[in-house]
Structure formats: structure tokens, C-alpha cells
PDB file of C-alpha atoms in Angstrom:
ATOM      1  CA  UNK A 278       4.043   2.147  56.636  1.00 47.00           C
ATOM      2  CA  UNK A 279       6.294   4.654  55.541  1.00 45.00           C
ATOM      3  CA  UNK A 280       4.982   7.446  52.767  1.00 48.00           C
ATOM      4  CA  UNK A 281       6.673   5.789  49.596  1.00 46.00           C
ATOM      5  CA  UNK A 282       7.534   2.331  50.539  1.00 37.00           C
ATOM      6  CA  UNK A 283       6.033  -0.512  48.817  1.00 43.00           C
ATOM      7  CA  UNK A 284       6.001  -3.721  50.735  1.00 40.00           C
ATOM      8  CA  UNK A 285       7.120  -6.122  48.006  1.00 42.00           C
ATOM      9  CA  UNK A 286      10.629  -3.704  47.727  1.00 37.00           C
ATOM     10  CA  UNK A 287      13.434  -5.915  48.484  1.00 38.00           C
ATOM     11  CA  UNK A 288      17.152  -4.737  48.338  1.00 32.00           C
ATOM     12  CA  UNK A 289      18.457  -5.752  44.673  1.00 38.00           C
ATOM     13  CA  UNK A 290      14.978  -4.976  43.438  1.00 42.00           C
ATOM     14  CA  UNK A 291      13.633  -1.696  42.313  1.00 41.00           C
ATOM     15  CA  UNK A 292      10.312  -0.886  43.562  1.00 44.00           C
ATOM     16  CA  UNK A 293       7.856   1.461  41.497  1.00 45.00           C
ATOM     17  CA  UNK A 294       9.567   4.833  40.033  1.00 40.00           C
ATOM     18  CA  UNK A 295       7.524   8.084  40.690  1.00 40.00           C
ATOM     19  CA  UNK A 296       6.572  10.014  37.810  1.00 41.00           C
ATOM     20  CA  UNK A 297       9.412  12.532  38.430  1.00 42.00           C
ATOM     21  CA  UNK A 298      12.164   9.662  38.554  1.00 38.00           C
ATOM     22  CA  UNK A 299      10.377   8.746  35.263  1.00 45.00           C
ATOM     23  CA  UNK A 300      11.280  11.988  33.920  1.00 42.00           C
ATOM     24  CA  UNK A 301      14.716  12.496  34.730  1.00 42.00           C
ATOM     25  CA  UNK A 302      15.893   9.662  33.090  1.00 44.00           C
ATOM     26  CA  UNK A 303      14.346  10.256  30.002  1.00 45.00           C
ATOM     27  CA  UNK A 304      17.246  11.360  27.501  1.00 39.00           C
ATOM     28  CA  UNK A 305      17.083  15.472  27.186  1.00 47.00           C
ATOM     29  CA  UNK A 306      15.335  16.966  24.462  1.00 52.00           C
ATOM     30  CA  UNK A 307      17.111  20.613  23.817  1.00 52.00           C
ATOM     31  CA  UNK A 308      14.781  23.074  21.998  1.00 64.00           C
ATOM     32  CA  UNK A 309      16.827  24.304  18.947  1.00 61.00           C
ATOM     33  CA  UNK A 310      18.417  27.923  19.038  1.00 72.00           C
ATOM     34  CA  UNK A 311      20.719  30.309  17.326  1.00 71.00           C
ATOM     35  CA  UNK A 312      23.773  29.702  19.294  1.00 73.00           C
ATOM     36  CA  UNK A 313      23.349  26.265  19.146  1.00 70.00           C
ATOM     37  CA  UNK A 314      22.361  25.957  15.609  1.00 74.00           C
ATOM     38  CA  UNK A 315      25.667  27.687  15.203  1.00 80.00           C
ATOM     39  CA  UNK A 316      27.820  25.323  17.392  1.00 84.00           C
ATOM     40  CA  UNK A 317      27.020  22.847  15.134  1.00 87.00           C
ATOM     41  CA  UNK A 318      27.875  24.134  11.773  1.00 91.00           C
ATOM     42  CA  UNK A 319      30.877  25.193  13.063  1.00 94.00           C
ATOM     43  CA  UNK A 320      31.883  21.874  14.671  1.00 95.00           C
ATOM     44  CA  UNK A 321      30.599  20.310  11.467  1.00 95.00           C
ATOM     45  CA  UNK A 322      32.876  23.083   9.668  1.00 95.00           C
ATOM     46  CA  UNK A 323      36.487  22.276  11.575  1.00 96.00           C
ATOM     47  CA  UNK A 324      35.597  18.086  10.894  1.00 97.00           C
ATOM     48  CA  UNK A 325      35.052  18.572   6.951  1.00 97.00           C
ATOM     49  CA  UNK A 326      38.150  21.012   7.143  1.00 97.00           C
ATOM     50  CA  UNK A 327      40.417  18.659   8.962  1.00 97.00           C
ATOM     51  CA  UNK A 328      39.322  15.941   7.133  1.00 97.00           C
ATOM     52  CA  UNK A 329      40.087  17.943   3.921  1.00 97.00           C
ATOM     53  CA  UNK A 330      43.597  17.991   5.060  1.00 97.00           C
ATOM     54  CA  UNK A 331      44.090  14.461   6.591  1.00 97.00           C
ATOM     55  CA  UNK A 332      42.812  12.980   2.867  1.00 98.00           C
ATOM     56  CA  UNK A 333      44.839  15.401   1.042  1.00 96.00           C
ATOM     57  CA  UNK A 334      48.004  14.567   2.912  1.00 97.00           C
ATOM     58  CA  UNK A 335      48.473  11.088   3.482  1.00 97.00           C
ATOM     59  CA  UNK A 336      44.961   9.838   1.623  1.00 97.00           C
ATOM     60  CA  UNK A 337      42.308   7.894   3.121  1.00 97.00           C
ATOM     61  CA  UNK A 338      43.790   4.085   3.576  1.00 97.00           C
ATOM     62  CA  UNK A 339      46.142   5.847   5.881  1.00 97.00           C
ATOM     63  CA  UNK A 340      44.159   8.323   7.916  1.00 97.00           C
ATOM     64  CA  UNK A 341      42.097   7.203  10.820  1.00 97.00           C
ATOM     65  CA  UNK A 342      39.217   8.945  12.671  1.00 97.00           C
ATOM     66  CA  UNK A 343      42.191   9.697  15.623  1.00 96.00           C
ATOM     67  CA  UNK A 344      43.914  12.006  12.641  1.00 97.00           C
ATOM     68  CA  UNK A 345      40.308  13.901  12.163  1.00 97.00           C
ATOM     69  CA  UNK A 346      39.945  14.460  15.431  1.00 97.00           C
ATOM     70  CA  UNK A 347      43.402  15.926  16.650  1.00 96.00           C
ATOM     71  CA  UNK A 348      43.699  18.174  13.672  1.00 96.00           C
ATOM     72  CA  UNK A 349      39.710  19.242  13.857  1.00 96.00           C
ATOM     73  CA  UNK A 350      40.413  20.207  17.979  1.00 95.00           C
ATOM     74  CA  UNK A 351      36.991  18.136  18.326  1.00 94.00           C
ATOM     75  CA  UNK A 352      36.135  15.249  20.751  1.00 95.00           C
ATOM     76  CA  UNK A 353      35.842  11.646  19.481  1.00 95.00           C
ATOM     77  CA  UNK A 354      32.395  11.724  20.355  1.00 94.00           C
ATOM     78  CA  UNK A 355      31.712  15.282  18.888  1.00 95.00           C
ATOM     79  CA  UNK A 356      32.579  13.264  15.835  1.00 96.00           C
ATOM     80  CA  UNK A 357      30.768  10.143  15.815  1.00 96.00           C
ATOM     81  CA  UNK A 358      27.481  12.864  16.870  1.00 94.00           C
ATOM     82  CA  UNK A 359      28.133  13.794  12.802  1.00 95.00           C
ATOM     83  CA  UNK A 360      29.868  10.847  11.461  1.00 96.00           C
ATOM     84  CA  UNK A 361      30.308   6.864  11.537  1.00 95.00           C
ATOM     85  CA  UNK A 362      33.199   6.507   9.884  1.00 97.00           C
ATOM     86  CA  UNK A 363      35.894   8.213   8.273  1.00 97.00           C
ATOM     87  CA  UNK A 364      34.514   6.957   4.584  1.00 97.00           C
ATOM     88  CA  UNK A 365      31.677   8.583   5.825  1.00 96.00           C
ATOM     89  CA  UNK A 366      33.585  12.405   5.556  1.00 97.00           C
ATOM     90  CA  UNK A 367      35.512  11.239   2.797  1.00 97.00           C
ATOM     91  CA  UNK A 368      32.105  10.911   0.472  1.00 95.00           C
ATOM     92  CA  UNK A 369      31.038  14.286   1.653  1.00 95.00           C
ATOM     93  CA  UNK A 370      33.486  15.718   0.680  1.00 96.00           C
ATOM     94  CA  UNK A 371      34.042  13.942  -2.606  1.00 93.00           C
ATOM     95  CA  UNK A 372      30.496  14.482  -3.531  1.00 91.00           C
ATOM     96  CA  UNK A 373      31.279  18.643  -2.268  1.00 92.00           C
ATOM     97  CA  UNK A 374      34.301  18.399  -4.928  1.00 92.00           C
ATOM     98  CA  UNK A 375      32.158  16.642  -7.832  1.00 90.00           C
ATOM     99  CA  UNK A 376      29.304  19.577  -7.349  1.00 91.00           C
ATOM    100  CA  UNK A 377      31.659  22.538  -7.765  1.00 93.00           C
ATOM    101  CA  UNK A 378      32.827  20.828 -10.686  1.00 91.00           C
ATOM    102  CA  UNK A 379      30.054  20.488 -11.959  1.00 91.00           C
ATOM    103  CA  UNK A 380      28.992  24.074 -11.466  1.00 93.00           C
ATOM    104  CA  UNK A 381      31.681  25.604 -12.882  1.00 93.00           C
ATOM    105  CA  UNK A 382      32.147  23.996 -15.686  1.00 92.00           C
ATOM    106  CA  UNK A 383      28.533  23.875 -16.733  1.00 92.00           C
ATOM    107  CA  UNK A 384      29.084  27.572 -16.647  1.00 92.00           C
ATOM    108  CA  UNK A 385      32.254  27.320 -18.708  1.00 91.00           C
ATOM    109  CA  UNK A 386      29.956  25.026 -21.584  1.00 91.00           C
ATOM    110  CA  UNK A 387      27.321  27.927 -21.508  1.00 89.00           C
ATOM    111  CA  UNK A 388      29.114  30.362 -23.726  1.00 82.00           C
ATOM    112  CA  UNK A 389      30.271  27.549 -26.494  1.00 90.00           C
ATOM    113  CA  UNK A 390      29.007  28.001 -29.805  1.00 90.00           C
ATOM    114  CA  UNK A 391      30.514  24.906 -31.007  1.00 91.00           C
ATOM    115  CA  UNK A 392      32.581  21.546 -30.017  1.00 91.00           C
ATOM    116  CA  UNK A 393      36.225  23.050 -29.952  1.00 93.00           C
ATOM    117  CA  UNK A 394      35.091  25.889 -27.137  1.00 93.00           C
ATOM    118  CA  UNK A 395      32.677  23.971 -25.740  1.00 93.00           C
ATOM    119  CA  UNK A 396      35.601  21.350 -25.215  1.00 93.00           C
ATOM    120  CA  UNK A 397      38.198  23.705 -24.194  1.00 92.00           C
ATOM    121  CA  UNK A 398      36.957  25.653 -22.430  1.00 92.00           C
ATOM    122  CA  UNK A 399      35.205  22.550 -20.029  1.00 91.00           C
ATOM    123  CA  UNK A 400      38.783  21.409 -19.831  1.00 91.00           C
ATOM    124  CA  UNK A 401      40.671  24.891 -19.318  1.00 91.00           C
ATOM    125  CA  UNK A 402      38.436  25.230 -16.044  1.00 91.00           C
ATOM    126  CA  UNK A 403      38.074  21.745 -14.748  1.00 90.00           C
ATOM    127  CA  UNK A 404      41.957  21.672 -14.705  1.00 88.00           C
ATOM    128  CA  UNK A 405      42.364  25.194 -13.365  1.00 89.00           C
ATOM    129  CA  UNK A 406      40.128  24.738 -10.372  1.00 90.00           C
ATOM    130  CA  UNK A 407      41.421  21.503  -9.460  1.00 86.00           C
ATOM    131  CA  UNK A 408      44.942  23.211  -9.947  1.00 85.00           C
ATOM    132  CA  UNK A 409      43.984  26.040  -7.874  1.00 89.00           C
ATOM    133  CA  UNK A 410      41.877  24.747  -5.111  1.00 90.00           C
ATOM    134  CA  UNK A 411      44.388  24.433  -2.053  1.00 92.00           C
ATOM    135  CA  UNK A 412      44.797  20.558  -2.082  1.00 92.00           C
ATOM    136  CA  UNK A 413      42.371  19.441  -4.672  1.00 91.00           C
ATOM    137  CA  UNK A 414      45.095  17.706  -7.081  1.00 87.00           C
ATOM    138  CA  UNK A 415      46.556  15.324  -3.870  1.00 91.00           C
ATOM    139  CA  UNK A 416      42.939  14.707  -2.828  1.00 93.00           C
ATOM    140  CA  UNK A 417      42.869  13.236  -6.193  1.00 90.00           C
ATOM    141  CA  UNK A 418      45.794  11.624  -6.784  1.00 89.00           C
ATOM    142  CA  UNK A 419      46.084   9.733  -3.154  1.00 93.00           C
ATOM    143  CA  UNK A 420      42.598   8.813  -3.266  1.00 93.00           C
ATOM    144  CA  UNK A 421      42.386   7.750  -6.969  1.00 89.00           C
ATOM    145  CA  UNK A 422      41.422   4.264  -6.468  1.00 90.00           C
ATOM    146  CA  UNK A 423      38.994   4.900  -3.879  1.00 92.00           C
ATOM    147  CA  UNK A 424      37.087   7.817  -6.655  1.00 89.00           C
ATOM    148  CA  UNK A 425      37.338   5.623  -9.253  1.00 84.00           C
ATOM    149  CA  UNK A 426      35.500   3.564  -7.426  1.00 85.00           C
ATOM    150  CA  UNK A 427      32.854   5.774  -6.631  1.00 83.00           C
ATOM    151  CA  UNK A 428      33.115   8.250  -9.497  1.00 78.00           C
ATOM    152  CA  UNK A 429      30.479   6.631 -11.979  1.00 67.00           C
ATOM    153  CA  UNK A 430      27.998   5.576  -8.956  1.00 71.00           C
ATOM    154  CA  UNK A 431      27.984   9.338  -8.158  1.00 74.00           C
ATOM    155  CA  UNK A 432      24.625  11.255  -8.620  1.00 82.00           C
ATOM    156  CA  UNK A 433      26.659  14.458  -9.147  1.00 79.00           C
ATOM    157  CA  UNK A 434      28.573  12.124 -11.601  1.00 80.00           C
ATOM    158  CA  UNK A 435      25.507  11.082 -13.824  1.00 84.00           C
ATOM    159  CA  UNK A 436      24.241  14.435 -13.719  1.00 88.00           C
ATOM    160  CA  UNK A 437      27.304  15.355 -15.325  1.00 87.00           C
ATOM    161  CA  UNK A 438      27.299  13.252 -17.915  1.00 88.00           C
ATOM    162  CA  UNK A 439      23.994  14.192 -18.708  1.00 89.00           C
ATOM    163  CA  UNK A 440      24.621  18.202 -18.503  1.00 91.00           C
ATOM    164  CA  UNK A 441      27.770  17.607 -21.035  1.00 91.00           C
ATOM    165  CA  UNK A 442      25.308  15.338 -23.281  1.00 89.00           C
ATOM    166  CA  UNK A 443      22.372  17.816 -23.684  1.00 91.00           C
ATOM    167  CA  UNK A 444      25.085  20.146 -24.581  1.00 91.00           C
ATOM    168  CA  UNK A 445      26.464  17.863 -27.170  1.00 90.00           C
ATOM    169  CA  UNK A 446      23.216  17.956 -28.993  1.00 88.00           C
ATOM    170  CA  UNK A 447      23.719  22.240 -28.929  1.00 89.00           C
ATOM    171  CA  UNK A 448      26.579  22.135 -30.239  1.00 89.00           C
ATOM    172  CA  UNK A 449      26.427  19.267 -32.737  1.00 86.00           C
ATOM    173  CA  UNK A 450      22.667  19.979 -33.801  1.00 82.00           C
ATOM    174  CA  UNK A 451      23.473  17.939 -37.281  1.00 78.00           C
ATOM    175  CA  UNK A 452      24.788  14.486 -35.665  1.00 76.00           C
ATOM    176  CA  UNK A 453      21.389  13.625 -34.369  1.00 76.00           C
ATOM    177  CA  UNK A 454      23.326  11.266 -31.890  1.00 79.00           C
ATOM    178  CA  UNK A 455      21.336   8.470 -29.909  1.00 83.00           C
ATOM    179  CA  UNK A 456      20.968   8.170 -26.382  1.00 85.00           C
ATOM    180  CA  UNK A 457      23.601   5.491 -26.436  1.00 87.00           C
ATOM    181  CA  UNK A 458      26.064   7.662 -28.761  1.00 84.00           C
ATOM    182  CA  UNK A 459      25.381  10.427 -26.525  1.00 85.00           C
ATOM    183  CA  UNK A 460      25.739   8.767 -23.090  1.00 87.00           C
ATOM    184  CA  UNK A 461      29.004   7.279 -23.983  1.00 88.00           C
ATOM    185  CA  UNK A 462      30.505  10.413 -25.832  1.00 88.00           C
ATOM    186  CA  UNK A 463      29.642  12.737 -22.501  1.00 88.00           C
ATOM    187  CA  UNK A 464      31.196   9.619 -20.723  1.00 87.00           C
ATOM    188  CA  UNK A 465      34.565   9.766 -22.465  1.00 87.00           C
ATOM    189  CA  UNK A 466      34.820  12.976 -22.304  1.00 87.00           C
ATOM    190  CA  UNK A 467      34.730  12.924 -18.446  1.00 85.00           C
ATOM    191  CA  UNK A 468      36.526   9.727 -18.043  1.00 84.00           C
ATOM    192  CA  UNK A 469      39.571  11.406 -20.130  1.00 84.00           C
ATOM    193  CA  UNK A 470      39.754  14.481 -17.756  1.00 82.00           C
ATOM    194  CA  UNK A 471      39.891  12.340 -14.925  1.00 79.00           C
ATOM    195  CA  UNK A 472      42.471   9.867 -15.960  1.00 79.00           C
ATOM    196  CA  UNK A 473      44.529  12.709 -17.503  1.00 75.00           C
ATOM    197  CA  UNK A 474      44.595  14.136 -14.223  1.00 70.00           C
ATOM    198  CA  UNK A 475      45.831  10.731 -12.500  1.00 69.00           C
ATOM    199  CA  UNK A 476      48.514  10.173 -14.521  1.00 69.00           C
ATOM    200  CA  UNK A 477      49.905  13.473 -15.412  1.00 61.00           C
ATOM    201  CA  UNK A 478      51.406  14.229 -12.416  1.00 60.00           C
ATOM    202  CA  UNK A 479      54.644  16.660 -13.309  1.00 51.00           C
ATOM    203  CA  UNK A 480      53.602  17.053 -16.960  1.00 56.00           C
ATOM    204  CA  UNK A 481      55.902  19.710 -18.801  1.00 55.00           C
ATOM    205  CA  UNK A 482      52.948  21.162 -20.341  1.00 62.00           C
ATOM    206  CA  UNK A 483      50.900  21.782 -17.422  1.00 71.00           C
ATOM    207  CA  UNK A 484      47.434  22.484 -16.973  1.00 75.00           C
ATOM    208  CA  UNK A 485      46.987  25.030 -20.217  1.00 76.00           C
ATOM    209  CA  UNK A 486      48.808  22.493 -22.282  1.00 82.00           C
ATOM    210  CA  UNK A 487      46.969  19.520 -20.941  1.00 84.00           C
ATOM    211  CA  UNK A 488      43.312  21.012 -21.640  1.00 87.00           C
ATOM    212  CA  UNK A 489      44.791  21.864 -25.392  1.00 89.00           C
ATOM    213  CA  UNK A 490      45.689  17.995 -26.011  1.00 88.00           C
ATOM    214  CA  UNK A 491      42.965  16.631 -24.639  1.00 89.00           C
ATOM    215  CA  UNK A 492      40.418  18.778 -26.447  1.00 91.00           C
ATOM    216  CA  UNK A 493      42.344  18.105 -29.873  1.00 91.00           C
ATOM    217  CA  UNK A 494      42.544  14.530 -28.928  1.00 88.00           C
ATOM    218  CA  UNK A 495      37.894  14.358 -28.284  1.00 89.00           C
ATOM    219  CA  UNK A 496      37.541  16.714 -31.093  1.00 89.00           C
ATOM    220  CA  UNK A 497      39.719  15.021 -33.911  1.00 88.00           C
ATOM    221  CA  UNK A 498      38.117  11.618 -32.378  1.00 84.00           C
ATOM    222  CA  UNK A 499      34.845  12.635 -32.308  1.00 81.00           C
ATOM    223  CA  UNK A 500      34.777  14.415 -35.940  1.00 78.00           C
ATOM    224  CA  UNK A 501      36.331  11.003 -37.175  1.00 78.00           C
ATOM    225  CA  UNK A 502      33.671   8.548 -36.064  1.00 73.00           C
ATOM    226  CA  UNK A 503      30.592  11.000 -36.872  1.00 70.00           C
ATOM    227  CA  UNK A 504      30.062  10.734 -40.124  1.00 56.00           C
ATOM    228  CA  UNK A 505      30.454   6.730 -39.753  1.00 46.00           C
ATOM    229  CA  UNK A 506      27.420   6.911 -37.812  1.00 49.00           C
ATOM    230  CA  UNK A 507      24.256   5.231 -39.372  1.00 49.00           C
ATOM    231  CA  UNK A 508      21.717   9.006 -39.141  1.00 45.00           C
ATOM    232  CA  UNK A 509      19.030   8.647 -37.320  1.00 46.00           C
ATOM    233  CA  UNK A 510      15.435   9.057 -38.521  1.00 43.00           C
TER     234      UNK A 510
END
């Protein structure tokens, strides 16, 4: 009999598989290392940067994965290895844009000593960044439905609200406001930058005139309903 054939091996059928066959089918493990460590932020870099682009150009319904790819210079299947779907980028990055908002206007609330500063200046830099950041306004205003949709699920969203609502109680130390009061005040108060932003498009008054208006508009509103507000024991 000859070394390595098995009697019952018919043509069609696959007889036993050595131990080294075994192996080389089995899919490749790479050990991880610098340069490719590297290769994959910076494919993971040129996606979220294309995508950036695609989303801020012709919005989400419109853009497909095929967009992504040609203006990232990636492979198709470099992209599925980070991503299933284009949603998938578009929450990255969404949730990338909701974190540096709320880092830099937490900053902004820091140095308020009372409602009116706190107010404007949360406003004056929420509206300048967004203003400033190349393609952060038509991110917005393509994709409005789509972070509406998401905006109030977001973690980075509730952790908002609560940052502006703990500041609230700073700045307001005599309204003694309830978790409810609280909650919804820090809500508004996000939810009117926001929709500002939507439907201002081409305002005259532009982004300094906008955060004046709406921090009259929260203040004045917020100063009226107060003192209607059973105090709390």
C-alpha cells in the first residue's frame, strides 16, 4: 500500500487530512505590531474622513457605501473589515460631533457666575464651532431628520442634559428646581439650539445674533415661570 493512502479513499471523497493540511487551512492569526496597528488607524482615518464628506455633501439617504469607498481610496472589503453599513459611520461620527460639543461647551458653562453667561456663552460656542468646523452646519442640516431621530437616544445626548442641569442648580442656587423641572429645563435649552440651527439657515443675524436671541428668549422664559413654581421643601 502506498505511504498515505487509505483504502476506503474514493475519488469525490476526501480521505483523512494530515495534521499539516489541518493547519493550513485554519484562518491566519497575525500577531499585532506597530506598522500594522498603524495601517489600521489610518485606513480607519481616510473611511471616517470620506464619510465626513459624503454626509456633509449630499447627506446620508443619498450616499451609499460605493461613495465611501471611492472618495476614502479604500477597498469594499477594507470597509466592511470596519463597518456594516453606512448608518454604521454615520453614528460614529454623529456621536464624535455630539462629544466635542459637549466638551466645549461644558468648558464654556465653567466660568458662568449666573444664568445670562452661563446661557450665552453655551450658545456663543455651540454655534461658533458648528459654524467653524469645515462642514459641520450641512452635516446638520442634510441629516436633520435622521439626528433628530437619534439625538435624545444619544448617551452623549443625556449626558448633556445632565451636565447643563447640575449647572442649573450653580447658577440658580435659590430655585431649588426638581428633577423633573430640571430635566426638562436642560432639555429645552438643548432642543432650542438644535432646532435654531435647522431652521435658521441664511439668518441676517448670524451666529452672534442667534446665540443673543436665544439666550434672551430661555432667560426671560425661565425667570417668568420660576417664581410660579410651588418651592420645594
Amino acid at each position: 500500500m502506498r505511504p498515505g493512502f487509505h483504502p476506503r479513499h474514493r475519488i469525490g471523497q476526501q480521505g483523512p487530512m494530515s495534521t499539516d493540511e489541518t493547519a493550513a487551512e485554519r484562518p491566519r492569526r497575525y500577531r499585532a505590531s506597530p506598522k500594522r496597528s498603524a495601517t489600521h488607524a489610518e485606513n480607519a482615518r481616510k473611511i471616517e474622513e470620506a464619510a465626513w464628506i459624503v454626509f456633509s455633501t449630499i447627506g446620508l439617504d443619498r450616499a451609499s457605501i460605493r461613495d465611501i469607498v471611492v472618495m476614502s481610496g479604500v477597498s469594499a472589503g477594507t470597509f466592511y473589515n470596519y463597518f456594516r453599513t453606512k448608518e454604521a459611520v454615520f453614528d460614529l461620527l454623529m456621536g464624535r460631533l455630539l462629544g466635542e460639543i459637549r466638551t466645549l461647551t461644558g468648558k464654556a458653562r465653567d466660568d458662568a457666575a449666573d444664568l445670562e453667561s452661563m446661557l450665552a456663552h453655551c450658545y456663543d460656542v455651540y454655534l461658533d464651532f458648528l459654524a467653524t468646523r469645515e462642514g459641520a452646519r450641512r452635516f446638520c442640516e442634510l441629516n436633520q431628520h435622521h439626528i433628530r431621530s437619534r439625538l435624545f437616544g444619544a448617551e452623549t445626548m443625556a449626558g448633556l442634559v445632565g451636565d447643563i442641569g447640575r449647572d442649573l442648580d450653580r447658577v440658580m442656587p435659590g430655585a431649588r428646581l426638581g428633577p423633573e423641572e430640571r430635566t426638562l429645563m436642560a432639555s429645552m435649552i438643548v432642543a432650542t439650539a438644535s432646532e435654531v440651527l435647522f431652521l435658521s439657515e441664511g439668518a441676517a443675524m448670524g451666529s452672534a445674533g442667534l446665540g443673543a436671541f436665544l439666550t434672551r428668549l430661555m432667560v426671560g422664559g425661565l425667570r417668568s415661570w420660576l417664581p410660579m413654581t410651588p418651592q420645594k421643601e
